[in-house]
Structures are given as C-alpha cells and as structure tokens.
C-alpha cells in the first residue's frame, strides 16, 4: 500500500502554450509600466522619426525579451506527483519548489481563458485546504489529457495513502450571470460622464511638460493658439470636452473590458472579473451585501440605461466593498438582474410612494437658493439690468423639481426601497434587517409644514453609507421608521 | 409608534457646554474687536460697531442660550431591541440603532468632563459610532453595561 502511494509519475512539463501565456503575462506587465513614459517620450521628441524608431525599437525589445523569458520560464516549470505529494518546480533565476501533501488537496479545477480556449488547453488549479500563503497552485497550460491524468493520479494517491477516498471532484464552474458586450462597453464609456479624469490628466501632462523642459515649445504653441475671438474660445472648450470624453471612454475600456458577473456553484458568492490589461477579480459574499443601487447617470437615463452598484460589509479580515456590480444595462432589465444576482434583494423597483405634491415648491426653492445667494453680490453691483441674472435660478429650480419627481420609497416585505436624485437618479434596495440605523429629522420649517427627512444607514466598505429622503409627511416618516424596526421577528445573521 | 425617548442628560451638561461655549467665544470676541478696530477709522460708527456687536451676540448665544436648549432637546432611551436617540437645536434628529447591529460600546471622558464628573457613552455599528454625551459617570457606566448586555442577547436571538 505504501509503495503504491509513493509511485506517482515523474517530472512533466506544461503544454508549450505555457510559453505564450508566460510571454503575454510579461508583456502585459510591461505595457502598464512603459505606456506613459513611452507616450511622454513621443511628445518630447515631437513625434520625430528618430523618436518613433526608438520607441518602436524598445517595443520590439520588450516583445523579444518577453518571448525569451516565456521559453525559459516554460522550461523551468515542471510538476510531478511522488511520495504522496504534488510538487511544482518553478523559476528562471529564483528557483522554487512547492510541495503539497495530497491529503491537503481540496479540489482540482480546470479553467479556460481566451488563450487556453484558442489552443484547446486548460489551466489546472489545485486548491489546498487551510488557506495559508498560497491557497492554490496553478498550472497555466495543460492538455486536457494531461489534466485528466494528473487528477486521476492525485485521486489514486489519496486513496492509496488511506485518505478518505473521495474522487477529487472538479468544482462545478461558476454560472455566468451577465457579460458586458463590447458595444455596451463603449456605450458605458461614452455615457460615464467622468470629466475628473480629463482634469487630472491635463494637470499631469502639464507637470510632465514642465519637467521635460518644453516650456519654450508650449509658449510658442499657446502664443499661436491663444483664443482671441469668442468662437476660438468656444472651439477650445469644445476641444477640451471632446478630449475629456475620449479619456472617459478610454478609462472605462481599461477598467471594465470583459466585465463578467458570475455566481459560484454553491450560490454563496458573486464573482466580478474585469479589466483590459490587468484583470481585476472581486468576490462578494451574498450574505454580506448590505445594499444594491441602480444608478441612472445623467447621460444614461435619457437612453433608458443604468449601472448597478453594490455595498457590502466586511467580516473579520475580509474587507467590504462599494463597487460596480454591472456597469451598464437597460433600466427595464435592472429589476430582473438584481433578482437573479441577489435573490433576497429582488423587489419591485417601480410603484414607489411619491413625495407629497405640496413639497415641490420647497424642492425648487432649495435648489434655486444657492444660485440666488451666489449671484446676489453681482445683482447688487450691476443693478438694475442684472436682474436678468435671476434667470439663472430657473434651471436650478428645474433641477429641484426633477429631484422631487425622482424621489420615492416603499417597504416591500423586508426590503426597503428608496429612490432619490443627487445628480444621477439612484434607487437603493436595502433589507430591513441589515440597516445599521434609521431615523428622521425635522427642521423648523419642516415642523411648521408637518414634514420630515427620512434617513437610513447601511454598512459599506469599511464605513457606512447614509441615504436620505427629504420632505416626507411626518406621519409617513415616523411610520416608516417604525416599520423598519427589529420588532417583527426577523432572525438576521 | 414608540413614544419619544424620555431620559435626559445630566444637568451638569449645561455647565460643560457653557464652559466650552465660553472658550469658543474668546477667539470670536477677539476677531470682532479686531474687526471693529480696523473699521473704526475707515467707516462711520454705526458700521464699525457691527463686528463687535455681532461677536457679542454670538458669544451670548454660545454661553447663555444654546446650552440649556441643547440639554432640553437631548433625549435617549435604551430598549431591549434598540437604542433611541433624539437631539438637535434647530433640526431635531431622532435615530434608532438596532441592538443587533451594535458591535461594541465604550465610555469616553475629556479633561473638562473629568472635572465635572461626566462621561460620554459611544457605541459602534459597522456604519460608524453613535454617542450619548454628558452622562454622570455612574450613569454612563450603567448605560454602557446595559447596552453591552443587550447586544449580547440580541446576537443570541
């Protein structure tokens, strides 16, 4: 019995596709590091022939280096099963060997990325029980046959060494819930409205420009371009807006390319995978989700689109997240999507109780007030024809009315649904039992009119998130606070 | 609906807030005096006294008017299933925190509080801290222990 346990098989290499994967991995890393300096160098050299050739040469060198490293890496990687353990040897310069006793192996899974699918190989992941430093060993490329042989050998070894002889099952693969198509990725980028990136890029570029001592060039540049006429200014503004837009699209593509939401086979975890060059993976335990938000951005709402975000709480060492559950989908599908992804949050997102109509005026006034206050000095100085500045208050008041219209709330079974508009119209679903606190507040004006502001707090990331609905009837607010309480028996973990 | 919470803070809270109000009033009065001094030469008298008068009004508010109002408004109650807090000067806010969500509870005392024998009870949820300020030292300890006990029972449910 012990002799057969020691058998196993001798050293084996990965499938040659492993070379390609290793090379690709190296290239990915280098692109991330070299992109910005490369672009900066191009600009510095004013896109001259010499600089272009230099950058190209460096790019070629990186590719060649990655290919060579890929081959070396492949040659240095071997695995074997012997002496009752799984061994993996790795490393070109720093050689390392990992040994995993067969008894500690929890499961052997196969995964396929794009490259693996293309070449019909699989990635094998051997998961070890008990976590530790590296809870899993990965063999990036094995032929299906080799993978099968490995699994069988590991199972046989376990049986032979007297372990509980379950066949090392393949963990059933997670169910893909929704994938972001390329078209929707671009739409998401076009409608994301993230101008902030553009601003920080402009700042960054201007700093780099300074550092690269381009001041002279820039001065001549701006001398020639300096807008003298109104149309030139408008053109410049338009150019900036276009630039910001391009950057927003680029940013979204980099961060959300290939966005895939899947659920683990045991139904307890949601997995998010996204990213063009660096792949980000986030796991959200369903039991730790505190609130789900459907966000209809200003640029998305007119097209009936929305994004879904999730707030989750941490536990012990896991950190909570506040992150995107899905970047873009039609608003009509949001309800169904939430129901599928997190069934306990499945609730009707329509049929919300609106705010009382008499409150409309307050919303309009509240929005117009800052504009009026800000323009008062100007009005006083330029009286009387400056009264036209008051017209500026009109769009502000309109915004206030839009906020009133967007507001709504409901309590469906155990789920609180709140809808409000800050800039984007946001609908929040939070189960009553997960609320960290609830309450209402009454200002002197509200007291006079019998109104109140409802506020609830949920846990989010490593802190909290508060959601408020202003100007409900005070009886409705008090009633909601009552019904949101833990009185009614609900055993919440 | 549950009645509004009943328990009040320790009356010495008023004294403490008057003292902190006085401390805050000092820089305000100085600023007002400086403002008036600067304007004295440049503007007519009725304008020049404005900063000082304003500062004085603010100081009076901070020391004489606000503390008792604040104390009057502050209410709390510890119930088996939740903590009920009500407070605020202009905007009165009522917050209910479910006992099951309270993670832990502490008492805290600043130097001024120590002199007056007061304590603040702070209890934490995942979304952040909530506090009941200016309770008598012993009352604070009782409240803290009660919350700790109720949190434990709530978790066992």
mmCIF file of N, CA, C and O in Angstrom, chain A residues 184-265:
data_model
loop_
_atom_site.group_PDB
_atom_site.id
_atom_site.type_symbol
_atom_site.label_atom_id
_atom_site.label_comp_id
_atom_site.label_asym_id
_atom_site.label_seq_id
_atom_site.Cartn_x
_atom_site.Cartn_y
_atom_site.Cartn_z
ATOM 1 N N UNK A 184 -21.702 47.478 -25.500
ATOM 2 C CA UNK A 184 -22.127 48.120 -24.257
ATOM 3 C C UNK A 184 -20.959 48.706 -23.488
ATOM 4 O O UNK A 184 -21.103 49.689 -22.770
ATOM 5 N N UNK A 185 -19.791 48.100 -23.653
ATOM 6 C CA UNK A 185 -18.607 48.658 -23.006
ATOM 7 C C UNK A 185 -18.358 50.065 -23.533
ATOM 8 O O UNK A 185 -18.112 51.006 -22.785
ATOM 9 N N UNK A 186 -18.443 50.210 -24.857
ATOM 10 C CA UNK A 186 -18.219 51.528 -25.448
ATOM 11 C C UNK A 186 -19.305 52.505 -25.046
ATOM 12 O O UNK A 186 -19.031 53.666 -24.739
ATOM 13 N N UNK A 187 -20.551 52.031 -25.051
ATOM 14 C CA UNK A 187 -21.642 52.916 -24.626
ATOM 15 C C UNK A 187 -21.418 53.354 -23.186
ATOM 16 O O UNK A 187 -21.625 54.525 -22.837
ATOM 17 N N UNK A 188 -20.986 52.412 -22.360
ATOM 18 C CA UNK A 188 -20.727 52.763 -20.957
ATOM 19 C C UNK A 188 -19.659 53.843 -20.873
ATOM 20 O O UNK A 188 -19.759 54.776 -20.088
ATOM 21 N N UNK A 189 -18.620 53.705 -21.706
ATOM 22 C CA UNK A 189 -17.570 54.706 -21.698
ATOM 23 C C UNK A 189 -18.074 56.050 -22.161
ATOM 24 O O UNK A 189 -17.742 57.096 -21.603
ATOM 25 N N UNK A 190 -18.925 56.033 -23.196
ATOM 26 C CA UNK A 190 -19.409 57.289 -23.756
ATOM 27 C C UNK A 190 -20.358 57.997 -22.805
ATOM 28 O O UNK A 190 -20.492 59.209 -22.848
ATOM 29 N N UNK A 191 -21.032 57.227 -21.966
ATOM 30 C CA UNK A 191 -22.034 57.852 -21.099
ATOM 31 C C UNK A 191 -21.585 57.961 -19.651
ATOM 32 O O UNK A 191 -22.382 58.253 -18.778
ATOM 33 N N UNK A 192 -20.316 57.706 -19.393
ATOM 34 C CA UNK A 192 -19.926 57.660 -17.984
ATOM 35 C C UNK A 192 -19.825 59.032 -17.359
ATOM 36 O O UNK A 192 -19.925 59.185 -16.166
ATOM 37 N N UNK A 193 -19.611 60.035 -18.170
ATOM 38 C CA UNK A 193 -19.587 61.390 -17.625
ATOM 39 C C UNK A 193 -18.477 61.647 -16.636
ATOM 40 O O UNK A 193 -18.619 62.452 -15.732
ATOM 41 N N UNK A 194 -17.345 60.967 -16.792
ATOM 42 C CA UNK A 194 -16.263 61.181 -15.836
ATOM 43 C C UNK A 194 -15.305 62.223 -16.370
ATOM 44 O O UNK A 194 -14.358 61.923 -17.081
ATOM 45 N N UNK A 195 -15.570 63.473 -16.001
ATOM 46 C CA UNK A 195 -14.706 64.543 -16.504
ATOM 47 C C UNK A 195 -13.464 64.655 -15.637
ATOM 48 O O UNK A 195 -12.451 65.180 -16.043
ATOM 49 N N UNK A 196 -13.586 64.123 -14.429
ATOM 50 C CA UNK A 196 -12.484 64.262 -13.484
ATOM 51 C C UNK A 196 -11.172 63.759 -14.037
ATOM 52 O O UNK A 196 -10.116 64.332 -13.813
ATOM 53 N N UNK A 197 -11.275 62.635 -14.779
ATOM 54 C CA UNK A 197 -10.046 62.055 -15.318
ATOM 55 C C UNK A 197 -9.342 63.052 -16.215
ATOM 56 O O UNK A 197 -8.128 63.230 -16.155
ATOM 57 N N UNK A 198 -10.147 63.686 -17.080
ATOM 58 C CA UNK A 198 -9.549 64.636 -18.023
ATOM 59 C C UNK A 198 -8.819 65.725 -17.274
ATOM 60 O O UNK A 198 -7.697 66.098 -17.622
ATOM 61 N N UNK A 199 -9.471 66.238 -16.229
ATOM 62 C CA UNK A 199 -8.849 67.320 -15.469
ATOM 63 C C UNK A 199 -7.521 66.869 -14.885
ATOM 64 O O UNK A 199 -6.510 67.562 -14.994
ATOM 65 N N UNK A 200 -7.506 65.675 -14.277
ATOM 66 C CA UNK A 200 -6.255 65.234 -13.655
ATOM 67 C C UNK A 200 -5.205 64.925 -14.697
ATOM 68 O O UNK A 200 -4.015 65.112 -14.458
ATOM 69 N N UNK A 201 -5.649 64.464 -15.877
ATOM 70 C CA UNK A 201 -4.669 64.206 -16.939
ATOM 71 C C UNK A 201 -4.048 65.512 -17.390
ATOM 72 O O UNK A 201 -2.834 65.611 -17.582
ATOM 73 N N UNK A 202 -4.889 66.525 -17.581
ATOM 74 C CA UNK A 202 -4.356 67.825 -18.013
ATOM 75 C C UNK A 202 -3.315 68.313 -17.016
ATOM 76 O O UNK A 202 -2.237 68.776 -17.387
ATOM 77 N N UNK A 203 -3.641 68.166 -15.738
ATOM 78 C CA UNK A 203 -2.683 68.589 -14.711
ATOM 79 C C UNK A 203 -1.402 67.774 -14.820
ATOM 80 O O UNK A 203 -0.294 68.307 -14.810
ATOM 81 N N UNK A 204 -1.583 66.447 -14.973
ATOM 82 C CA UNK A 204 -0.417 65.572 -15.059
ATOM 83 C C UNK A 204 0.440 65.902 -16.261
ATOM 84 O O UNK A 204 1.664 65.998 -16.169
ATOM 85 N N UNK A 205 -0.223 66.092 -17.398
ATOM 86 C CA UNK A 205 0.528 66.390 -18.620
ATOM 87 C C UNK A 205 1.269 67.702 -18.471
ATOM 88 O O UNK A 205 2.432 67.827 -18.854
ATOM 89 N N UNK A 206 0.589 68.707 -17.896
ATOM 90 C CA UNK A 206 1.260 69.998 -17.793
ATOM 91 C C UNK A 206 2.464 69.914 -16.875
ATOM 92 O O UNK A 206 3.465 70.579 -17.084
ATOM 93 N N UNK A 207 2.362 69.031 -15.852
ATOM 94 C CA UNK A 207 3.530 68.844 -14.986
ATOM 95 C C UNK A 207 4.661 68.175 -15.735
ATOM 96 O O UNK A 207 5.816 68.557 -15.629
ATOM 97 N N UNK A 208 4.278 67.156 -16.522
ATOM 98 C CA UNK A 208 5.308 66.453 -17.295
ATOM 99 C C UNK A 208 5.949 67.396 -18.293
ATOM 100 O O UNK A 208 7.157 67.407 -18.474
ATOM 101 N N UNK A 209 5.074 68.169 -18.942
ATOM 102 C CA UNK A 209 5.583 69.122 -19.919
ATOM 103 C C UNK A 209 6.629 70.013 -19.271
ATOM 104 O O UNK A 209 7.694 70.274 -19.824
ATOM 105 N N UNK A 210 6.317 70.483 -18.082
ATOM 106 C CA UNK A 210 7.265 71.316 -17.355
ATOM 107 C C UNK A 210 8.575 70.586 -17.131
ATOM 108 O O UNK A 210 9.653 71.116 -17.347
ATOM 109 N N UNK A 211 8.407 69.336 -16.657
ATOM 110 C CA UNK A 211 9.604 68.564 -16.334
ATOM 111 C C UNK A 211 10.468 68.326 -17.559
ATOM 112 O O UNK A 211 11.674 68.290 -17.478
ATOM 113 N N UNK A 212 9.791 68.119 -18.695
ATOM 114 C CA UNK A 212 10.563 67.811 -19.894
ATOM 115 C C UNK A 212 11.089 69.081 -20.550
ATOM 116 O O UNK A 212 11.554 69.052 -21.671
ATOM 117 N N UNK A 213 10.971 70.162 -19.839
ATOM 118 C CA UNK A 213 11.523 71.441 -20.312
ATOM 119 C C UNK A 213 10.984 71.818 -21.675
ATOM 120 O O UNK A 213 11.722 72.202 -22.573
ATOM 121 N N UNK A 214 9.674 71.660 -21.806
ATOM 122 C CA UNK A 214 9.070 72.016 -23.086
ATOM 123 C C UNK A 214 8.525 73.428 -23.058
ATOM 124 O O UNK A 214 7.835 73.849 -23.951
ATOM 125 N N UNK A 215 8.844 74.123 -22.003
ATOM 126 C CA UNK A 215 8.237 75.423 -21.787
ATOM 127 C C UNK A 215 8.311 76.301 -23.034
ATOM 128 O O UNK A 215 7.353 76.941 -23.426
ATOM 129 N N UNK A 216 9.475 76.265 -23.645
ATOM 130 C CA UNK A 216 9.659 77.092 -24.823
ATOM 131 C C UNK A 216 8.650 76.749 -25.898
ATOM 132 O O UNK A 216 7.958 77.601 -26.436
ATOM 133 N N UNK A 217 8.578 75.464 -26.188
ATOM 134 C CA UNK A 217 7.651 74.977 -27.204
ATOM 135 C C UNK A 217 6.214 75.346 -26.843
ATOM 136 O O UNK A 217 5.453 75.839 -27.666
ATOM 137 N N UNK A 218 5.879 75.112 -25.583
ATOM 138 C CA UNK A 218 4.499 75.383 -25.134
ATOM 139 C C UNK A 218 4.170 76.856 -25.283
ATOM 140 O O UNK A 218 3.072 77.234 -25.698
ATOM 141 N N UNK A 219 5.158 77.702 -24.967
ATOM 142 C CA UNK A 219 4.882 79.136 -25.077
ATOM 143 C C UNK A 219 4.591 79.519 -26.507
ATOM 144 O O UNK A 219 3.647 80.247 -26.783
ATOM 145 N N UNK A 220 5.427 79.007 -27.420
ATOM 146 C CA UNK A 220 5.163 79.324 -28.825
ATOM 147 C C UNK A 220 3.824 78.754 -29.252
ATOM 148 O O UNK A 220 3.069 79.386 -29.982
ATOM 149 N N UNK A 221 3.551 77.550 -28.808
ATOM 150 C CA UNK A 221 2.299 76.861 -29.105
ATOM 151 C C UNK A 221 1.102 77.707 -28.684
ATOM 152 O O UNK A 221 0.215 77.980 -29.474
ATOM 153 N N UNK A 222 1.124 78.116 -27.405
ATOM 154 C CA UNK A 222 -0.036 78.842 -26.879
ATOM 155 C C UNK A 222 -0.123 80.245 -27.473
ATOM 156 O O UNK A 222 -1.208 80.772 -27.646
ATOM 157 N N UNK A 223 1.017 80.830 -27.793
ATOM 158 C CA UNK A 223 1.009 82.138 -28.455
ATOM 159 C C UNK A 223 0.197 82.067 -29.726
ATOM 160 O O UNK A 223 -0.638 82.894 -30.020
ATOM 161 N N UNK A 224 0.479 81.009 -30.469
ATOM 162 C CA UNK A 224 -0.195 80.876 -31.762
ATOM 163 C C UNK A 224 -1.670 80.548 -31.563
ATOM 164 O O UNK A 224 -2.521 81.005 -32.317
ATOM 165 N N UNK A 225 -1.945 79.771 -30.524
ATOM 166 C CA UNK A 225 -3.307 79.254 -30.365
ATOM 167 C C UNK A 225 -4.199 80.135 -29.518
ATOM 168 O O UNK A 225 -5.378 79.910 -29.443
ATOM 169 N N UNK A 226 -3.614 81.108 -28.829
ATOM 170 C CA UNK A 226 -4.384 81.843 -27.828
ATOM 171 C C UNK A 226 -5.682 82.365 -28.427
ATOM 172 O O UNK A 226 -5.659 83.075 -29.418
ATOM 173 N N UNK A 227 -6.783 82.004 -27.798
ATOM 174 C CA UNK A 227 -8.071 82.390 -28.372
ATOM 175 C C UNK A 227 -8.278 83.890 -28.271
ATOM 176 O O UNK A 227 -8.177 84.462 -27.199
ATOM 177 N N UNK A 228 -8.489 84.514 -29.403
ATOM 178 C CA UNK A 228 -8.751 85.943 -29.381
ATOM 179 C C UNK A 228 -10.200 86.266 -29.594
ATOM 180 O O UNK A 228 -10.686 87.284 -29.181
ATOM 181 N N UNK A 229 -10.856 85.375 -30.275
ATOM 182 C CA UNK A 229 -12.262 85.642 -30.531
ATOM 183 C C UNK A 229 -13.124 84.668 -29.733
ATOM 184 O O UNK A 229 -12.660 83.647 -29.263
ATOM 185 N N UNK A 230 -14.374 85.042 -29.616
ATOM 186 C CA UNK A 230 -15.313 84.184 -28.869
ATOM 187 C C UNK A 230 -15.387 82.801 -29.495
ATOM 188 O O UNK A 230 -15.395 81.787 -28.810
ATOM 189 N N UNK A 231 -15.401 82.782 -30.833
ATOM 190 C CA UNK A 231 -15.521 81.486 -31.497
ATOM 191 C C UNK A 231 -14.309 80.623 -31.202
ATOM 192 O O UNK A 231 -14.421 79.413 -31.047
ATOM 193 N N UNK A 232 -13.140 81.270 -31.087
ATOM 194 C CA UNK A 232 -11.932 80.489 -30.770
ATOM 195 C C UNK A 232 -12.045 79.889 -29.386
ATOM 196 O O UNK A 232 -11.672 78.746 -29.150
ATOM 197 N N UNK A 233 -12.567 80.698 -28.448
ATOM 198 C CA UNK A 233 -12.738 80.180 -27.078
ATOM 199 C C UNK A 233 -13.682 78.992 -27.085
ATOM 200 O O UNK A 233 -13.414 77.952 -26.473
ATOM 201 N N UNK A 234 -14.797 79.160 -27.797
ATOM 202 C CA UNK A 234 -15.775 78.078 -27.848
ATOM 203 C C UNK A 234 -15.145 76.813 -28.417
ATOM 204 O O UNK A 234 -15.370 75.718 -27.939
ATOM 205 N N UNK A 235 -14.349 77.025 -29.476
ATOM 206 C CA UNK A 235 -13.689 75.887 -30.111
ATOM 207 C C UNK A 235 -12.775 75.183 -29.121
ATOM 208 O O UNK A 235 -12.719 73.961 -29.054
ATOM 209 N N UNK A 236 -12.052 75.993 -28.349
ATOM 210 C CA UNK A 236 -11.129 75.414 -27.370
ATOM 211 C C UNK A 236 -11.898 74.604 -26.323
ATOM 212 O O UNK A 236 -11.511 73.509 -25.954
ATOM 213 N N UNK A 237 -12.994 75.188 -25.865
ATOM 214 C CA UNK A 237 -13.813 74.485 -24.867
ATOM 215 C C UNK A 237 -14.325 73.170 -25.449
ATOM 216 O O UNK A 237 -14.275 72.120 -24.818
ATOM 217 N N UNK A 238 -14.782 73.274 -26.700
ATOM 218 C CA UNK A 238 -15.289 72.066 -27.352
ATOM 219 C C UNK A 238 -14.196 71.014 -27.456
ATOM 220 O O UNK A 238 -14.421 69.830 -27.208
ATOM 221 N N UNK A 239 -12.994 71.471 -27.837
ATOM 222 C CA UNK A 239 -11.869 70.542 -27.955
ATOM 223 C C UNK A 239 -11.599 69.879 -26.617
ATOM 224 O O UNK A 239 -11.366 68.675 -26.531
ATOM 225 N N UNK A 240 -11.635 70.662 -25.543
ATOM 226 C CA UNK A 240 -11.389 70.085 -24.228
ATOM 227 C C UNK A 240 -12.450 69.064 -23.861
ATOM 228 O O UNK A 240 -12.157 67.987 -23.326
ATOM 229 N N UNK A 241 -13.699 69.408 -24.152
ATOM 230 C CA UNK A 241 -14.789 68.482 -23.824
ATOM 231 C C UNK A 241 -14.616 67.171 -24.588
ATOM 232 O O UNK A 241 -14.770 66.081 -24.033
ATOM 233 N N UNK A 242 -14.247 67.310 -25.866
ATOM 234 C CA UNK A 242 -14.035 66.108 -26.675
ATOM 235 C C UNK A 242 -12.905 65.269 -26.103
ATOM 236 O O UNK A 242 -12.993 64.049 -26.011
ATOM 237 N N UNK A 243 -11.844 65.946 -25.714
ATOM 238 C CA UNK A 243 -10.690 65.274 -25.128
ATOM 239 C C UNK A 243 -11.106 64.543 -23.854
ATOM 240 O O UNK A 243 -10.766 63.379 -23.642
ATOM 241 N N UNK A 244 -11.865 65.243 -23.015
ATOM 242 C CA UNK A 244 -12.322 64.627 -21.767
ATOM 243 C C UNK A 244 -13.162 63.396 -22.074
ATOM 244 O O UNK A 244 -13.064 62.364 -21.407
ATOM 245 N N UNK A 245 -14.002 63.528 -23.085
ATOM 246 C CA UNK A 245 -14.866 62.420 -23.463
ATOM 247 C C UNK A 245 -14.048 61.204 -23.899
ATOM 248 O O UNK A 245 -14.304 60.080 -23.497
ATOM 249 N N UNK A 246 -13.043 61.452 -24.732
ATOM 250 C CA UNK A 246 -12.183 60.361 -25.191
ATOM 251 C C UNK A 246 -11.520 59.674 -23.997
ATOM 252 O O UNK A 246 -11.452 58.446 -23.929
ATOM 253 N N UNK A 247 -11.046 60.472 -23.082
ATOM 254 C CA UNK A 247 -10.385 59.898 -21.914
ATOM 255 C C UNK A 247 -11.348 59.055 -21.093
ATOM 256 O O UNK A 247 -10.989 57.997 -20.581
ATOM 257 N N UNK A 248 -12.587 59.551 -20.974
ATOM 258 C CA UNK A 248 -13.568 58.794 -20.196
ATOM 259 C C UNK A 248 -13.796 57.436 -20.838
ATOM 260 O O UNK A 248 -13.856 56.419 -20.156
ATOM 261 N N UNK A 249 -13.911 57.441 -22.162
ATOM 262 C CA UNK A 249 -14.121 56.174 -22.851
ATOM 263 C C UNK A 249 -12.916 55.258 -22.622
ATOM 264 O O UNK A 249 -13.068 54.073 -22.309
ATOM 265 N N UNK A 250 -11.730 55.834 -22.762
ATOM 266 C CA UNK A 250 -10.524 55.031 -22.567
ATOM 267 C C UNK A 250 -10.471 54.444 -21.168
ATOM 268 O O UNK A 250 -10.192 53.268 -20.969
ATOM 269 N N UNK A 251 -10.766 55.293 -20.190
ATOM 270 C CA UNK A 251 -10.735 54.844 -18.804
ATOM 271 C C UNK A 251 -11.700 53.698 -18.568
ATOM 272 O O UNK A 251 -11.365 52.700 -17.924
ATOM 273 N N UNK A 252 -12.914 53.838 -19.099
ATOM 274 C CA UNK A 252 -13.905 52.786 -18.911
ATOM 275 C C UNK A 252 -13.456 51.495 -19.585
ATOM 276 O O UNK A 252 -13.597 50.412 -19.037
ATOM 277 N N UNK A 253 -12.909 51.623 -20.793
ATOM 278 C CA UNK A 253 -12.475 50.424 -21.505
ATOM 279 C C UNK A 253 -11.368 49.720 -20.727
ATOM 280 O O UNK A 253 -11.367 48.505 -20.564
ATOM 281 N N UNK A 254 -10.437 50.493 -20.210
ATOM 282 C CA UNK A 254 -9.340 49.886 -19.451
ATOM 283 C C UNK A 254 -9.847 49.157 -18.219
ATOM 284 O O UNK A 254 -9.379 48.090 -17.873
ATOM 285 N N UNK A 255 -10.811 49.778 -17.542
ATOM 286 C CA UNK A 255 -11.238 49.222 -16.262
ATOM 287 C C UNK A 255 -12.290 48.136 -16.388
ATOM 288 O O UNK A 255 -12.350 47.238 -15.557
ATOM 289 N N UNK A 256 -13.135 48.218 -17.406
ATOM 290 C CA UNK A 256 -14.290 47.321 -17.431
ATOM 291 C C UNK A 256 -14.335 46.383 -18.618
ATOM 292 O O UNK A 256 -15.334 45.692 -18.808
ATOM 293 N N UNK A 257 -13.267 46.329 -19.431
ATOM 294 C CA UNK A 257 -13.316 45.440 -20.586
ATOM 295 C C UNK A 257 -13.569 44.005 -20.129
ATOM 296 O O UNK A 257 -13.003 43.557 -19.147
ATOM 297 N N UNK A 258 -14.422 43.290 -20.843
ATOM 298 C CA UNK A 258 -14.672 41.903 -20.497
ATOM 299 C C UNK A 258 -15.334 41.712 -19.147
ATOM 300 O O UNK A 258 -15.150 40.694 -18.484
ATOM 301 N N UNK A 259 -16.134 42.681 -18.729
ATOM 302 C CA UNK A 259 -16.781 42.589 -17.424
ATOM 303 C C UNK A 259 -17.689 41.360 -17.369
ATOM 304 O O UNK A 259 -18.591 41.220 -18.168
ATOM 305 N N UNK A 260 -17.416 40.480 -16.408
ATOM 306 C CA UNK A 260 -18.236 39.284 -16.279
ATOM 307 C C UNK A 260 -18.677 39.122 -14.842
ATOM 308 O O UNK A 260 -17.857 39.154 -13.928
ATOM 309 N N UNK A 261 -19.979 38.953 -14.649
ATOM 310 C CA UNK A 261 -20.506 38.686 -13.311
ATOM 311 C C UNK A 261 -20.950 37.233 -13.269
ATOM 312 O O UNK A 261 -21.728 36.802 -14.109
ATOM 313 N N UNK A 262 -20.415 36.475 -12.320
ATOM 314 C CA UNK A 262 -20.846 35.087 -12.219
ATOM 315 C C UNK A 262 -21.117 34.738 -10.766
ATOM 316 O O UNK A 262 -20.674 35.427 -9.852
ATOM 317 N N UNK A 263 -21.851 33.645 -10.580
ATOM 318 C CA UNK A 263 -22.184 33.215 -9.229
ATOM 319 C C UNK A 263 -21.544 31.867 -8.994
ATOM 320 O O UNK A 263 -21.590 31.001 -9.857
ATOM 321 N N UNK A 264 -20.967 31.654 -7.827
ATOM 322 C CA UNK A 264 -20.313 30.383 -7.526
ATOM 323 C C UNK A 264 -21.357 29.277 -7.522
ATOM 324 O O UNK A 264 -22.540 29.520 -7.330
ATOM 325 N N UNK A 265 -20.882 28.055 -7.724
ATOM 326 C CA UNK A 265 -21.824 26.938 -7.863
ATOM 327 C C UNK A 265 -22.627 26.711 -6.591
ATOM 328 O O UNK A 265 -23.754 26.245 -6.643
#
